[in-house]
């Protein structure tokens, strides 16, 4: 009986070793499949990634160009505003003098046709 139980123990140990080999083999196969799937996914994803990155860089360049144009427009506008302010300052005194002269210098002479009409009617 001792021999039979020893034989059963040996069979169990062999079965356990075989089960460990099967499990190790399954894990190795799973690991290899995951590596294959990962590399296949990366290959499939690479063109999409490149396309999206190119699209991103194009949009980034467009935004940068637009920002550059906006900055140029702001500089141009600031220059034009400065020029208008300069013209305003240089012409302000002349305009005030012109308006005051027109308002304060009143011609009190009576036109000749009105004088004649008044003299004939009187």
CSV table of C-alpha atoms in Angstrom, one decimal:
chain,number,residue,atom,x,y,z
A,1,UNK,CA,0.0,0.0,0.0
A,2,UNK,CA,2.9,2.3,0.7
A,3,UNK,CA,4.1,1.7,-2.8
A,4,UNK,CA,0.7,2.5,-4.2
A,5,UNK,CA,0.4,5.7,-2.3
A,6,UNK,CA,3.9,6.7,-3.3
A,7,UNK,CA,3.0,5.9,-6.9
A,8,UNK,CA,-0.2,8.1,-6.6
A,9,UNK,CA,1.9,10.9,-5.1
A,10,UNK,CA,4.4,10.7,-8.0
A,11,UNK,CA,1.5,10.7,-10.5
A,12,UNK,CA,0.1,13.8,-8.8
A,13,UNK,CA,3.5,15.5,-8.8
A,14,UNK,CA,3.9,14.6,-12.5
A,15,UNK,CA,0.4,16.0,-13.2
A,16,UNK,CA,1.2,19.1,-11.3
A,17,UNK,CA,4.5,19.5,-13.3
A,18,UNK,CA,2.6,19.0,-16.5
A,19,UNK,CA,-0.1,21.5,-15.4
A,20,UNK,CA,2.6,24.0,-14.6
A,21,UNK,CA,4.1,23.5,-18.1
A,22,UNK,CA,0.7,23.9,-19.8
A,23,UNK,CA,0.1,27.1,-17.7
A,24,UNK,CA,3.5,28.4,-18.6
A,25,UNK,CA,3.0,27.6,-22.2
A,26,UNK,CA,-0.4,29.3,-22.2
A,27,UNK,CA,1.1,32.4,-20.5
A,28,UNK,CA,3.9,32.5,-23.1
A,29,UNK,CA,1.4,32.1,-25.9
A,30,UNK,CA,-0.8,34.9,-24.4
A,31,UNK,CA,2.2,37.1,-24.0
A,32,UNK,CA,3.3,36.5,-27.6
A,33,UNK,CA,-0.2,37.1,-28.9
A,34,UNK,CA,-0.4,40.4,-26.9
A,35,UNK,CA,3.0,41.5,-28.4
A,36,UNK,CA,1.7,40.6,-31.9
A,37,UNK,CA,-1.6,42.4,-31.4
A,38,UNK,CA,0.2,45.4,-29.9
A,39,UNK,CA,2.7,45.7,-32.9
A,40,UNK,CA,-0.2,45.2,-35.4
A,41,UNK,CA,-2.2,47.9,-33.6
A,42,UNK,CA,0.8,50.2,-33.7
A,43,UNK,CA,1.3,49.6,-37.4
A,44,UNK,CA,-2.3,50.2,-38.1
A,45,UNK,CA,-2.4,53.3,-35.9
A,46,UNK,CA,0.9,54.8,-37.3
A,47,UNK,CA,-0.7,56.3,-40.5
A,48,UNK,CA,-3.6,57.7,-38.5
A,49,UNK,CA,-1.3,59.2,-35.9
A,50,UNK,CA,0.9,60.8,-38.6
A,51,UNK,CA,-2.2,62.2,-40.4
A,52,UNK,CA,-3.6,63.7,-37.2
A,53,UNK,CA,-0.2,65.1,-36.1
A,54,UNK,CA,0.2,66.7,-39.5
A,55,UNK,CA,-3.3,68.1,-39.2
A,56,UNK,CA,-2.5,69.5,-35.8
A,57,UNK,CA,0.8,71.1,-37.0
A,58,UNK,CA,-1.1,72.6,-40.0
A,59,UNK,CA,-3.7,74.1,-37.6
A,60,UNK,CA,-1.0,75.3,-35.3
A,61,UNK,CA,0.8,77.0,-38.2
A,62,UNK,CA,-2.5,78.6,-39.3
A,63,UNK,CA,-3.2,79.9,-35.8
A,64,UNK,CA,0.4,81.2,-35.6
A,65,UNK,CA,0.0,83.0,-38.9
A,66,UNK,CA,-3.3,84.4,-37.8
A,67,UNK,CA,-1.7,85.6,-34.6
A,68,UNK,CA,1.1,87.2,-36.7
A,69,UNK,CA,-1.5,88.9,-38.9
A,70,UNK,CA,-3.4,90.1,-35.9
A,71,UNK,CA,-0.2,91.5,-34.4
A,72,UNK,CA,0.7,93.2,-37.7
A,73,UNK,CA,-2.8,94.7,-37.9
A,74,UNK,CA,-2.6,95.9,-34.3
A,75,UNK,CA,0.8,97.5,-35.0
A,76,UNK,CA,-0.6,99.1,-38.2
A,77,UNK,CA,-3.7,100.3,-36.4
A,78,UNK,CA,-1.6,101.8,-33.6
A,79,UNK,CA,0.5,103.6,-36.1
A,80,UNK,CA,-2.5,105.0,-37.9
A,81,UNK,CA,-4.0,106.1,-34.6
A,82,UNK,CA,-0.8,107.8,-33.6
A,83,UNK,CA,-0.7,109.6,-37.0
A,84,UNK,CA,-4.3,110.8,-36.6
A,85,UNK,CA,-3.6,112.0,-33.1
A,86,UNK,CA,-0.5,113.9,-34.4
A,87,UNK,CA,-2.6,115.5,-37.2
A,88,UNK,CA,-5.2,116.4,-34.6
A,89,UNK,CA,-2.7,118.1,-32.4
A,90,UNK,CA,-1.1,120.0,-35.2
A,91,UNK,CA,-4.4,121.1,-36.7
A,92,UNK,CA,-6.4,121.8,-33.5
A,93,UNK,CA,-5.2,125.3,-33.0
A,94,UNK,CA,-5.8,126.2,-36.7
A,95,UNK,CA,-9.3,124.8,-36.5
A,96,UNK,CA,-10.2,126.6,-33.3
A,97,UNK,CA,-8.9,129.9,-34.8
A,98,UNK,CA,-10.9,129.4,-38.0
A,99,UNK,CA,-14.1,128.7,-36.1
A,100,UNK,CA,-13.6,131.6,-33.8
A,101,UNK,CA,-12.9,133.9,-36.7
A,102,UNK,CA,-16.0,132.8,-38.5
A,103,UNK,CA,-18.2,133.2,-35.4
A,104,UNK,CA,-16.7,136.5,-34.1
A,105,UNK,CA,-16.0,138.3,-37.4
A,106,UNK,CA,-19.5,139.4,-38.6
A,107,UNK,CA,-19.7,141.4,-41.7
A,108,UNK,CA,-22.1,144.3,-40.9
A,109,UNK,CA,-22.1,145.9,-44.3
A,110,UNK,CA,-25.5,145.8,-46.1
A,111,UNK,CA,-25.3,144.4,-49.6
A,112,UNK,CA,-26.0,147.0,-52.3
A,113,UNK,CA,-29.1,145.4,-53.7
A,114,UNK,CA,-30.7,145.4,-50.3
A,115,UNK,CA,-29.7,149.1,-49.8
A,116,UNK,CA,-31.3,150.0,-53.2
A,117,UNK,CA,-34.4,148.1,-52.3
A,118,UNK,CA,-34.7,149.9,-49.0
A,119,UNK,CA,-34.0,153.3,-50.5
A,120,UNK,CA,-36.6,152.9,-53.3
A,121,UNK,CA,-39.2,151.6,-50.9
A,122,UNK,CA,-38.7,154.4,-48.5
